[in-house]
XYZ file of C-alpha atoms in Angstrom:
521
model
C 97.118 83.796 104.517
C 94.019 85.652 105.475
C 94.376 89.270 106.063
C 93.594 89.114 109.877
C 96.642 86.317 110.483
C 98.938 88.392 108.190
C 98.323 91.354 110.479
C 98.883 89.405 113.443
C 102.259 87.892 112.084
C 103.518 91.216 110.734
C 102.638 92.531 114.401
C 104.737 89.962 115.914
C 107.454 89.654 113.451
C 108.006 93.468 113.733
C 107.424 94.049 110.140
C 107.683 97.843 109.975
C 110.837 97.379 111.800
C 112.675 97.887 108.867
C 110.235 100.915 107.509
C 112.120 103.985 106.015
C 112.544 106.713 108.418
C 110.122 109.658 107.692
C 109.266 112.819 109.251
C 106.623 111.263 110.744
C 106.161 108.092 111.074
C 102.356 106.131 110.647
C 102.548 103.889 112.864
C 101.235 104.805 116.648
C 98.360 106.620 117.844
C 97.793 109.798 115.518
C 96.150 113.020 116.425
C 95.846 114.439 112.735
C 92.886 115.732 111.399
C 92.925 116.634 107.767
C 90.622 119.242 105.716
C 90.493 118.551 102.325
C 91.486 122.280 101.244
C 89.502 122.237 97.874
C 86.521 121.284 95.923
C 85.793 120.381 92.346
C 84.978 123.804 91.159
C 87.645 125.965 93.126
C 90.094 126.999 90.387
C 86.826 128.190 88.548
C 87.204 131.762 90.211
C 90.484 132.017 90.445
C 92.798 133.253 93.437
C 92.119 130.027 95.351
C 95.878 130.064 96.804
C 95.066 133.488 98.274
C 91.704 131.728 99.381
C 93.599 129.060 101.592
C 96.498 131.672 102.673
C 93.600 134.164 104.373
C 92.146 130.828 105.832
C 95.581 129.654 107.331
C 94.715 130.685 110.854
C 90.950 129.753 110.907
C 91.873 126.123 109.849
C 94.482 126.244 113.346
C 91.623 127.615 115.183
C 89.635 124.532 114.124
C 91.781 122.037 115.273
C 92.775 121.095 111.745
C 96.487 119.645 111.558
C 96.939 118.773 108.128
C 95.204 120.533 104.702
C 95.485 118.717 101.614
C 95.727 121.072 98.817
C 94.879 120.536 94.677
C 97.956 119.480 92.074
C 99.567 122.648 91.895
C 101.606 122.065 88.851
C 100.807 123.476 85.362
C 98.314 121.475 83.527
C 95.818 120.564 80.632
C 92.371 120.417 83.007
C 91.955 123.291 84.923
C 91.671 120.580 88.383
C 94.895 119.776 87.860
C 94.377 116.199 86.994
C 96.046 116.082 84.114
C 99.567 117.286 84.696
C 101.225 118.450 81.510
C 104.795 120.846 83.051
C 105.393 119.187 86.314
C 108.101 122.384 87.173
C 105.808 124.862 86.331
C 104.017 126.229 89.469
C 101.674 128.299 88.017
C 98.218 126.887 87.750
C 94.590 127.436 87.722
C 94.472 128.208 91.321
C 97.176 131.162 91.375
C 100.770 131.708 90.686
C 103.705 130.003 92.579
C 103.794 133.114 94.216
C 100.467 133.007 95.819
C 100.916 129.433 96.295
C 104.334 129.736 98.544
C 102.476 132.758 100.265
C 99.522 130.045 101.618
C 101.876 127.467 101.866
C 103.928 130.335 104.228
C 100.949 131.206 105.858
C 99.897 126.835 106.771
C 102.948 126.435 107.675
C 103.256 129.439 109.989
C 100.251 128.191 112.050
C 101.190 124.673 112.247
C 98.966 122.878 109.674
C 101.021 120.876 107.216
C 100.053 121.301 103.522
C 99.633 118.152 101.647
C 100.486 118.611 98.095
C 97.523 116.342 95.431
C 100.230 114.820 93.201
C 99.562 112.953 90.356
C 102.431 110.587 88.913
C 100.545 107.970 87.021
C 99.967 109.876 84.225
C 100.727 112.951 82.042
C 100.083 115.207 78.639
C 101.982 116.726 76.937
C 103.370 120.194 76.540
C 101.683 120.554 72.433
C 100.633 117.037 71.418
C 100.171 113.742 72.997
C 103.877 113.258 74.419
C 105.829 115.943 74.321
C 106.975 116.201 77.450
C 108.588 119.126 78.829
C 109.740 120.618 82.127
C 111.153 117.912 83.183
C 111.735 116.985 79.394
C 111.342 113.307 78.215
C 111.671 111.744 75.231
C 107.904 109.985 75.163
C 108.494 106.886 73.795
C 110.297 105.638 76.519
C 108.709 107.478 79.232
C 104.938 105.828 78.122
C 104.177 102.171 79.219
C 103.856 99.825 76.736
C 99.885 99.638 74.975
C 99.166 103.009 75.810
C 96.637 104.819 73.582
C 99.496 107.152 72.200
C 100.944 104.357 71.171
C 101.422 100.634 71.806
C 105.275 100.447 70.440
C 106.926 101.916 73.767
C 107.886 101.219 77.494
C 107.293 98.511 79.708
C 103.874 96.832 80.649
C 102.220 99.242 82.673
C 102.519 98.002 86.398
C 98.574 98.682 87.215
C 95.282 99.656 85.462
C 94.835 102.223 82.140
C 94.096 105.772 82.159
C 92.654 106.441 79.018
C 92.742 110.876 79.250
C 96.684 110.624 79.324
C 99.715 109.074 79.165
C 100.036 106.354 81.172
C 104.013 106.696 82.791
C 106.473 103.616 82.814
C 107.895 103.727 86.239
C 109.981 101.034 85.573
C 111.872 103.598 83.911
C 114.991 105.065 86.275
C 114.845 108.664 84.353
C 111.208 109.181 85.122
C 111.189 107.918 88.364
C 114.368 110.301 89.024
C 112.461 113.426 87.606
C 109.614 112.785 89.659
C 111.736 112.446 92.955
C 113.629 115.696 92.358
C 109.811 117.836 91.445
C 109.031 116.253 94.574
C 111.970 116.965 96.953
C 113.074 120.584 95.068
C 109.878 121.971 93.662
C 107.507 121.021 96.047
C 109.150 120.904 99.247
C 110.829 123.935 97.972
C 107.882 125.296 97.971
C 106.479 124.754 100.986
C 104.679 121.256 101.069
C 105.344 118.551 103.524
C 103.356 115.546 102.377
C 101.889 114.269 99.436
C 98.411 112.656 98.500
C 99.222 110.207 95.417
C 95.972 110.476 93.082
C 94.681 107.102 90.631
C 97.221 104.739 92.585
C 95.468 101.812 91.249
C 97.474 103.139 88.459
C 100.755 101.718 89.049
C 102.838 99.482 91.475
C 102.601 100.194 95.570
C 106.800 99.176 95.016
C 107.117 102.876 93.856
C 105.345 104.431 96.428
C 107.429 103.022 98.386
C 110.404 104.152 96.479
C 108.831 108.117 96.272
C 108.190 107.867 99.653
C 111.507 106.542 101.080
C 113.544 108.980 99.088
C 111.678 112.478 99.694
C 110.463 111.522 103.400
C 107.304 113.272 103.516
C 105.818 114.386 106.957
C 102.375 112.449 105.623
C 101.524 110.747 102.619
C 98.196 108.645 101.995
C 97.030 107.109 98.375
C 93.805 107.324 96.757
C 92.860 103.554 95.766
C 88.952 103.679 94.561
C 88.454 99.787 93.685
C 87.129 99.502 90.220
C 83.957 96.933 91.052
C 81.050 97.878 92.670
C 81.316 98.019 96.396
C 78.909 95.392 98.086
C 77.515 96.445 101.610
C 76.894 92.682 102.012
C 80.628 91.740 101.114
C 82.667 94.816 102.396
C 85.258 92.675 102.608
C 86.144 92.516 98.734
C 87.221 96.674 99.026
C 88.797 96.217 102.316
C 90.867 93.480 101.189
C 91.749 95.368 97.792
C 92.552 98.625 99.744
C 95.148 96.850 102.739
C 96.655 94.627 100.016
C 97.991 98.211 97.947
C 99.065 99.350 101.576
C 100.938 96.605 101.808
C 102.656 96.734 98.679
C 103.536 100.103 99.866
C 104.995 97.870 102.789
C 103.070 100.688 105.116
C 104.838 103.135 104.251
C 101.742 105.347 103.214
C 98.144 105.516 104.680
C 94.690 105.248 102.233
C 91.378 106.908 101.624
C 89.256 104.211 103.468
C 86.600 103.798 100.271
C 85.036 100.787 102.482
C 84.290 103.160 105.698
C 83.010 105.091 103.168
C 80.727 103.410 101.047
C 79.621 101.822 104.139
C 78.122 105.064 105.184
C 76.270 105.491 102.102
C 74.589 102.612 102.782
C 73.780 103.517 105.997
C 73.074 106.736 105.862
C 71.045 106.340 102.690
C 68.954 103.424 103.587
C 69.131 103.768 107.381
C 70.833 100.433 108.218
C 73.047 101.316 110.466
C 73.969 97.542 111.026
C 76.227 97.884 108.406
C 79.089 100.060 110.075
C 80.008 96.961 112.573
C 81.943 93.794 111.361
C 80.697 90.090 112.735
C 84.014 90.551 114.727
C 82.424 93.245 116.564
C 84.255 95.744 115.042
C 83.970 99.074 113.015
C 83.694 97.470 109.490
C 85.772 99.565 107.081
C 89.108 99.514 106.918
C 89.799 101.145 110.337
C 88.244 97.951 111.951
C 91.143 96.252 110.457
C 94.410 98.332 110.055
C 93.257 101.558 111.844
C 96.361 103.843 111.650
C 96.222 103.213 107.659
C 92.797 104.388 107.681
C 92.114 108.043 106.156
C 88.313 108.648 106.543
C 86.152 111.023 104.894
C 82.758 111.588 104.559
C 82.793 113.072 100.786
C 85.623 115.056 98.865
C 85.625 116.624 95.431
C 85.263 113.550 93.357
C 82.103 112.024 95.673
C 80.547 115.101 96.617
C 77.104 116.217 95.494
C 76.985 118.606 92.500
C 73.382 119.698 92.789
C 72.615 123.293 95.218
C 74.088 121.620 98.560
C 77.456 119.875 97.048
C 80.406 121.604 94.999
C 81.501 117.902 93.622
C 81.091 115.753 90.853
C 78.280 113.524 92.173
C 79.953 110.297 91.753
C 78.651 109.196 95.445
C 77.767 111.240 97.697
C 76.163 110.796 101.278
C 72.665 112.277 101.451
C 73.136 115.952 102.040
C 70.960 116.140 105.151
C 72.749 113.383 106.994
C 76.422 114.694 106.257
C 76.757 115.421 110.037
C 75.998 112.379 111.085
C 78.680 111.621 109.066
C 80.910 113.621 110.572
C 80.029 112.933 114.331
C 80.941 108.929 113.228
C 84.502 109.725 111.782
C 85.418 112.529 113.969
C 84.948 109.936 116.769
C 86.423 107.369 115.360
C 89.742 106.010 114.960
C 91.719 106.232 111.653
C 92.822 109.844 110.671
C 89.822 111.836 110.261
C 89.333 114.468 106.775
C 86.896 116.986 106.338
C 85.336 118.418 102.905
C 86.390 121.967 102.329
C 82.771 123.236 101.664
C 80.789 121.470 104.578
C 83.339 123.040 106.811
C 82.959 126.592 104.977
C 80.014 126.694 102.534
C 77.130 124.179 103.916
C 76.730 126.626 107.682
C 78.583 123.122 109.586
C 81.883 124.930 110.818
C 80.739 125.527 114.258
C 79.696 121.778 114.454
C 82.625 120.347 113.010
C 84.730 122.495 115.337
C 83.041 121.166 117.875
C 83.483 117.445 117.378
C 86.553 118.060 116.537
C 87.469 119.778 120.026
C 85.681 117.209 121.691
C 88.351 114.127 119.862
C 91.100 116.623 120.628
C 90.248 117.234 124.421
C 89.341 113.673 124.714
C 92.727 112.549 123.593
C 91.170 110.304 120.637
C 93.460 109.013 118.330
C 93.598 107.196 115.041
C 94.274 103.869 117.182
C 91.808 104.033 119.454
C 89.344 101.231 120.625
C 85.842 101.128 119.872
C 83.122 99.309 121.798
C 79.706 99.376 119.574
C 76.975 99.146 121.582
C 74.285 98.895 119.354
C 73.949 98.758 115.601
C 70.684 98.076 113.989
C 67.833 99.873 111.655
C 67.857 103.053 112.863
C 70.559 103.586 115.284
C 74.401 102.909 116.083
C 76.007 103.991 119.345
C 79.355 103.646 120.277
C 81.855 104.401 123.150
C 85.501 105.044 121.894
C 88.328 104.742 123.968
C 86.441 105.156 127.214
C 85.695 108.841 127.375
C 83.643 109.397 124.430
C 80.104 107.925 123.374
C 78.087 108.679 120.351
C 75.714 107.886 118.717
C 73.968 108.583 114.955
C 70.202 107.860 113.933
C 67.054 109.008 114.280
C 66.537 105.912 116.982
C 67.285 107.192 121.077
C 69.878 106.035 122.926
C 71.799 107.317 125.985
C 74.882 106.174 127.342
C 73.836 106.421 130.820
C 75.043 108.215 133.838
C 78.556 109.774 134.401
C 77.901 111.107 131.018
C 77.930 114.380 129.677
C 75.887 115.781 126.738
C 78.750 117.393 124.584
C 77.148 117.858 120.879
C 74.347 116.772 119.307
C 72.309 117.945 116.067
C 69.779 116.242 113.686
C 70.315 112.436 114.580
C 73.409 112.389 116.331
C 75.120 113.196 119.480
C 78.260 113.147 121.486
C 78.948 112.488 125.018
C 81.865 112.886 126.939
C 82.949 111.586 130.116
C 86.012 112.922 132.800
C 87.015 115.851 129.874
C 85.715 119.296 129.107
C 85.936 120.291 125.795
C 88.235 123.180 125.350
C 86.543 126.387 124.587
C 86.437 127.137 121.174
C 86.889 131.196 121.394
C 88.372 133.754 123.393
C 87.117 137.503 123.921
C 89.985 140.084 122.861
C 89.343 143.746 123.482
C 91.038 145.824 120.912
C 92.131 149.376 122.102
C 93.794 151.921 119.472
C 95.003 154.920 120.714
C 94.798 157.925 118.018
C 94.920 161.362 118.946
C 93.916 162.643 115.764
C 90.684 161.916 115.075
C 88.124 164.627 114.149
C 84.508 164.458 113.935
C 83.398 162.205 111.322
C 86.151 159.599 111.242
C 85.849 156.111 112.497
C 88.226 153.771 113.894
C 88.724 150.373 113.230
C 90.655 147.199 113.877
C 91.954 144.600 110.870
C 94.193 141.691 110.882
C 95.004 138.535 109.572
C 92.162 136.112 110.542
C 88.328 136.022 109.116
C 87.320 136.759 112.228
C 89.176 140.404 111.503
C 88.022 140.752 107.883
C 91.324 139.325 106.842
C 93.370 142.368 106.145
C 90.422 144.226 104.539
C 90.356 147.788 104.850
C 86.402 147.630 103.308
C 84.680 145.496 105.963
C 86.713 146.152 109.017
C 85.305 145.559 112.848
C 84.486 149.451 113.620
C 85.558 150.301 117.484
C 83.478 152.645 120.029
C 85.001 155.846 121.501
C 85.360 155.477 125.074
C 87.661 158.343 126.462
C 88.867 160.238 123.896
C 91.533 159.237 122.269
C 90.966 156.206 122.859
C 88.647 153.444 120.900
C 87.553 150.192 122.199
C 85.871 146.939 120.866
C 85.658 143.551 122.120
C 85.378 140.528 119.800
C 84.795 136.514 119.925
C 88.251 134.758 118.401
C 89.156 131.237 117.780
C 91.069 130.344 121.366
C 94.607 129.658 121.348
C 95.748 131.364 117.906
C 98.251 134.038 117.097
C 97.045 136.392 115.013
C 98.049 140.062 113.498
C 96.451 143.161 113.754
C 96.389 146.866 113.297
C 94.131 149.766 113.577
C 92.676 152.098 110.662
C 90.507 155.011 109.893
C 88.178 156.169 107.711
C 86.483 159.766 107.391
C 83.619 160.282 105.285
C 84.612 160.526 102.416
C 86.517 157.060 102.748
C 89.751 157.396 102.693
C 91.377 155.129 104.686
C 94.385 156.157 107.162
C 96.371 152.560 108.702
C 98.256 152.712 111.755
C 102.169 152.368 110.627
C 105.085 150.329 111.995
C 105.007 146.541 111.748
C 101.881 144.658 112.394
C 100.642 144.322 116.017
C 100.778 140.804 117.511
C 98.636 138.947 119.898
C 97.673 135.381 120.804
C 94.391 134.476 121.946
C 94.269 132.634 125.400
C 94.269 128.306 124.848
C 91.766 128.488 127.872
C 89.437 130.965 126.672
C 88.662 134.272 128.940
C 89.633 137.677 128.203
C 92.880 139.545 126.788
C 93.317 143.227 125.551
C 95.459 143.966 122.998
C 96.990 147.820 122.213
C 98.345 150.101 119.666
C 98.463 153.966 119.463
C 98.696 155.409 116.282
C-alpha cells in the first residue's frame, strides 16, 4: 500500500481511535513552537541550567511554547550522549538543583521543557557494562552482537551504535527501569515531554510502550536516515521517516530530516523548485503527515561549527540564508523549532519574534493548508491558510492587494492579510520610592527578565530623580509577561542597598501601551 492510500485508509478507518491517552494529544491543529534550548558546545562553560532558568521569561515573551533541553542525566561525554547513571541528575550543564530551578522557572511561564533522552544506548559506570543507578547485570541488558560482547541479549531491534552499549529492549527489567527514570526522575523533576535521540536505534513498538506508560505532554523522535538524502528522490527519507511514525502507531511526532535537507538544497543551490511535491504540495514530510512534522532549520548536530554556527557541521544551511529559513517553517505547517543560538547568538531574535507573532496572531497551525504559488530558480511564494503569504528568494514577488507587508529581510518576506500582529513590547515605568537617598547614590530597578539584567545587582537599569524621593524610568518589555522586580541602590563606593520584602510583581499589558509599576523602600 502506498503511503498516500495508507493515510487515507487510516483517516477513514479512525486509526488513532484507539491511541493512548496523553497529556496532549498530536493529532489536530497545533500551535507549538519549540526552541531547541541548547547547542553543541553549551555544557563547555558550565552553569547552562542557570543559563535557561534566567531565559525562562524571554523564551514566553517570544512566543516559544515548548524548549527542548540536553540529556540531563550523568554521563561519559560531556553532551550527554552517552548516558552512563541514568538517576544521577547532575551533569555537565549544572546540578539537579539548578536544573529543577530552570525547569521551575519554564514551567512557571508556560513553556514546557522537553527532556533529550537517550534509551538506545549506554556506558557504564567503570568499564564497558557496569551498569549502575538503575543497576543491571550487563549481559542481559546488551543486545546480542554488541561490541562488548556478542554472547548476550536478544538481536538488537534496529541499527548499531558502535560508542556504547547497544540496550535489549526486549528485555522487561530494562524497559521497566527506563519507564520509572522517566515517570519519577524526570517528571519529578520538572519535565513534561521527551525527545528520544538515535531512534533508528531500536523498535518504534517501544516508543510506543515509553510513551503510553509515562504520558508525556509532547514527545517527537530523532530518525536521521542512514543513506544519502536525494533532492531528486525525497521520497526515499519521507517514506523512511512516516514508516518509524507509524511503528510508533502516531503516538510520537519526528524531526522532518526531508523538509530539511530539502532546504539545503534550496537554499544552497537556489532551486527553490525543490520545496513543492508534483502533488502540489510542500515536499517534506509536512506535505504528507503534517501534524507529525517537527521542522527545523539546523540544531546542534547540523549546525555550522565555523565563526557563525555553535554545531558540529554535519549539514548546515548556508549561514546567510538561515532566515529565509526561518520565514519558510515559521509559516508553515508542522510544529515549528528554532536553534538556540540564531535566536540568541547570530543578532535574529527580533526577527524570529516577529515571524513568530505573525503565525501566532494569524492563527497558523501545524495543520494548516498551503497554496504554493510559485516555485522555481530563484523564488518560492506561498499563501498559508488564507491570511498569510510569503515568500523566500532573491526573485520579486508580491501577493497583491488586500495585503499587508508584515516582515521581510534579506530574500524573504511576510504578508498578512485581515490580522495585526500583536505588539511585541510594552512600555513599563518603574517608580521606587526611597526617602533615604543622599547625594551620590543611585537608584535602580532589577528583576527577573534580561530585559532587567536578570537579578543582577552589577548592570542594573539606573532610574532618574523626578521629585524627590521619588525615581522614575521607563523601559521597552516583552508584551504580555509577568515578571519580578525590585529596586536597589548604590553609593559610590558600591555598595549595594535592595529594597526588602518579597519581590514586586507586575505583568506587562498583552496589547502593548503603557503600565507603571511601584515600590517604596
Amino acid at each position: 500500500m502506498t503511503l498516500k492510500t495508507r493515510l487515507l485508509v487510516a483517516s477513514a478507518a479512525g486509526l488513532f481511535a484507539a491511541t493512548p491517552a496523553m497529556a496532549k494529544p498530536l493529532d489536530g491543529a497545533s500551535t507549538d513552537v519549540m526552541i531547541q534550548g541548547f547547542h553543541w558546545n553549551s555544557a563547555s562553560a558550565g552553569g547552562w541550567w542557570n543559563t535557561v532558568k534566567n531565559n525562562a521569561a524571554t523564551l514566553k515573551a517570544a512566543g516559544f511554547t515548548m524548549v527542548w533541553l540536553p540529556p540531563p542525566s550523568d554521563a561519559a561525554s560531556i553532551q550527554g550522549y552517552l548516558p552512563r547513571q541514568l538517576n544521577v541528575l547532575n551533569s555537565s550543564y549544572g546540578t539537579e538543583a539548578e536544573l529543577a530551578a530552570a525547569l521551575a522557572a519554564l514551567n512557571a511561564q508556560g513553556v514546557k521543557p522537553i527532556a533529550d533522552i537517550v534509551v538506545n544506548h549506554r556506558v557504564g559506570t567503570a568499564n564497558w557494562a557496569d551498569f549502575t543507578n538503575p543497576t543491571w547485570p550487563g549481559c542481559n541488558a546488551v543486545v546480542q552482537g554488541d561490541e562488548w560482547t556478542s554472547a548476550c541479549g536478544n538481536a538488537d531491534s534496529g541499527e548499531g551504535y558502535a560508542a556504547a552499549r547497544d540496550l535489549d529492549h526486549s528485555q522487561a527489567f530494562v524497559r521497566a527501569d527506563l519507564k520509572t527514570w522517566m515517570n519519577s526522575r524526570l517528571k519529578g523533576v520538572g519535565f513534561a515531554g521527551w525527545r528520544f535521540d538515535f531512534v533508528k536505534g531500536f523498535a518504534g513498538g517501544y516508543v510506543k510502550e515509553y510513551v503510553t506508560d509515562t504520558a508525556p505532554w509532547f514527545c517527537v523522535g530523532e530518525y536521521w536516515p542512514t543513506n544519502s538524502f536525494d533532492a531528486n528522490n525525497p521520497n526515499d527519507w519521507k517514506q523512511q521517516i512516516v514508516n518509524w511514525v507509524d511503528a510508533t502507531t502516531g503516538t510520537c511526532a519526528v524531526f522532518d530530516f526531508a523538509t530539511k535537507g530539502l532546504l539545503n538544497d534550496a537554499l544552497t543551490n537556489n532551486n527553490y523548485a525543490r520545496l513543492k511535491a508534483s502533488d502540489g504540495k510542500p515536499a517534506g514530510v509536512m506535505g504528507w503527515w503534517a501534524s507529525r512534522s517537527v521542522t527545523f532549520v539546523d540544531n546542534h548536530d547540523t549546525g555550522p561549527s565555523e565563526s557563525c554556527g555553535n554545531g558540529q557541521n554535519h549539514w548546515p544551511v548556508p549561514c546567510a540564508k538561515v532566515m529565509q529559513g526561518y520565514a519558510y517553517i515559521l509559516t508553515h505547517p508542522g510544529i515549528p523549532t528554532v536553534y538556540w543560538p540564531h535566536y540568541f547568538n547570530w543578532g535574529l531574535g527580533d526577527a524570529i519574534k516577529t515571524l513568530i507573532g505573525i503565525r501566532k496572531s494569524a492563527g497558523l497551525t501545524s495543520e494548516s493548508t498551503v497554496s504554493i504559488q510559485r516555485a522555481e530558480s530563484g523564488l518560492y511564494a506561498a499563501i498559508i491558510g488564507g491570511k498569510v503569504a510569503m515568500k523566500i528568494g532573491a526573485t520579486a514577488w508580491s501577493p497583491g492587494t488586500g495585503w499587508t507587508l508584515a516582515a521581510s529581510g534579506t530574500d524573504y518576506a511576510v504578508w498578512t492579510t485581515g490580522t495585526t500582529p500583536p505588539p511585541t513590547t510594552a512600555n513599563v515605568e518603574f517608580v521606587c520610592n526611597n526617602g533615604t537617598t543622599v547625594l551620590g547614590q543611585n537608584v535602580y530597578v532589577t528583576g527577573s527578565i534580561a530585559e532587567l539584567s536578570n537579578w543582577s545587582p552589577t548592570t542594573p537599569n539606573i532610574l532618574s530623580p523626578t521629585a524627590y524621593p521619588t525615581w522614575r524610568g521607563t523601559f521597552a518589555l516583552p508584551a504580555n509577561t509577568a515578571l519580578q522586580w525590585k529596586c536597589l541602590k548604590r553609593d559610590g563606593s558600591g555598595n549595594v542597598v535592595w529594597q526588602g520584602g518579597a519581590n514586586n510583581t507586575v505583568t506587562t499589558p498583552a496589547a502593548g501601551g503603557s503600565i507603571t509599576a511601584t515600590a517604596t523602600f
